[in-house]
Amino acid sequence: MGILEVKGVNKRFGGLQALGDVNLSIPENTVHAIIGPNGAGKSTLLNVLVGKLIPDTGSVMFDGQSVLGRKPHEINQMGISRVFQTPEIFADLTVMENVMIPCFAKRDGAFELNAIGSVSSQKDIRLMAETILDDVNMLDKRNMHAASMSRGDKRRLEMAMCLVQEPRLLLLDEPTAGMARADTNNTIDLLKEINEKRNITMAIIEHDMHVVFSLAERITVLAQGTPLVEETPENIKGHPKVREAYLGEAQI
Ligand SMILES: Nc1ncnc2c1ncn2[C@@H]1O[C@H](COP(=O)(O)OP(=O)(O)OP(=O)(O)O)[C@@H](O)[C@H]1O
Ligand SMILES: [Mg+2]
């Protein structure tokens, strides 16, 4: 039984079957990659996993509880965080302020502490944010404005904003998209460290096979919304179903 269990998920957008009978089981503390060509349904699946999209049929259980129909802050409180396909950071705030933001919620126009993870005071939040910035090698940039940072740094900042929520499951939508190779390699090392040090289960959507093979223990290949094959990295190279998924494009 995985910490994340997806069963029989279907989702249509009008006449388009974006997800068709998706089943997925991700064991605790593992890294699972979801790959597939553009439009295969990867981001749609991630939206379902964070409760943002309700599937037409099927269930999504995280640690025995359904995620469906929950609000974003409830999903975070359950222990699920997500890095979006496009970084979602506050450009006019500093790095430190960005990392502290997820620990607050706006109520009646005022910011209040949001009970996420183990933080319960403003001092806790500052300490936690500093520890996490140190972990992602950004402590020296804590007073920089997010707008002035490189794409790779913005991605690392977004990861820090997830880690401050002390997730048990981290979902990443193309975490290295648009990065130079050196930044990609740093991100791989960082994700390995996070997975090992913090025991965080990860599901990664990724087009870059170097990233997939460096990190994933299991790989699901999605094509036209349906998982074609789920395998270990060793067994997926040259798999005929992968060629079928990419319609002959050389990917692996
Ligand atoms: N809100 C929506 N309304 C209608 N169609 C949608 C919606 N969201 C996604 N789609 C369609 O569903 C299909 C799957 O899209 P999705 O974004 O999940 O693909 P993807 O695998 O993440 O692709 P990429 O690799 O390009 O990010 C696409 O055909 C897309 O156009
Ligand atoms: Mg996508």
mmCIF file of N, CA, C and O in Angstrom, residues 104-112:
data_model
loop_
_atom_site.group_PDB
_atom_site.id
_atom_site.type_symbol
_atom_site.label_atom_id
_atom_site.label_comp_id
_atom_site.label_asym_id
_atom_site.label_seq_id
_atom_site.Cartn_x
_atom_site.Cartn_y
_atom_site.Cartn_z
ATOM 1 N N PHE A 104 1.738 31.737 6.783
ATOM 2 C CA PHE A 104 0.716 32.712 7.159
ATOM 3 C C PHE A 104 -0.519 32.538 6.291
ATOM 4 O O PHE A 104 -0.424 32.075 5.165
ATOM 5 N N ALA A 105 -1.659 32.936 6.827
ATOM 6 C CA ALA A 105 -2.882 32.944 6.030
ATOM 7 C C ALA A 105 -3.530 34.304 6.223
ATOM 8 O O ALA A 105 -3.427 34.898 7.295
ATOM 9 N N LYS A 106 -4.161 34.816 5.167
ATOM 10 C CA LYS A 106 -4.809 36.130 5.271
ATOM 11 C C LYS A 106 -6.249 35.916 5.730
ATOM 12 O O LYS A 106 -7.014 35.198 5.081
ATOM 13 N N ARG A 107 -6.578 36.516 6.884
ATOM 14 C CA ARG A 107 -7.964 36.441 7.357
ATOM 15 C C ARG A 107 -8.457 37.837 7.688
ATOM 16 O O ARG A 107 -7.799 38.556 8.433
ATOM 17 N N ASP A 108 -9.588 38.223 7.135
ATOM 18 C CA ASP A 108 -10.148 39.571 7.331
ATOM 19 C C ASP A 108 -9.099 40.655 7.067
ATOM 20 O O ASP A 108 -8.957 41.614 7.842
ATOM 21 N N GLY A 109 -8.322 40.484 6.018
ATOM 22 C CA GLY A 109 -7.359 41.512 5.615
ATOM 23 C C GLY A 109 -6.055 41.494 6.399
ATOM 24 O O GLY A 109 -5.132 42.228 6.069
ATOM 25 N N ALA A 110 -5.957 40.663 7.448
ATOM 26 C CA ALA A 110 -4.721 40.648 8.250
ATOM 27 C C ALA A 110 -4.061 39.278 8.143
ATOM 28 O O ALA A 110 -4.744 38.257 7.995
ATOM 29 N N PHE A 111 -2.726 39.264 8.233
ATOM 30 C CA PHE A 111 -2.011 37.989 8.162
ATOM 31 C C PHE A 111 -1.947 37.340 9.544
ATOM 32 O O PHE A 111 -1.609 37.982 10.535
ATOM 33 N N GLU A 112 -2.301 36.063 9.577
ATOM 34 C CA GLU A 112 -2.233 35.314 10.839
ATOM 35 C C GLU A 112 -1.385 34.078 10.606
ATOM 36 O O GLU A 112 -1.292 33.586 9.492
#
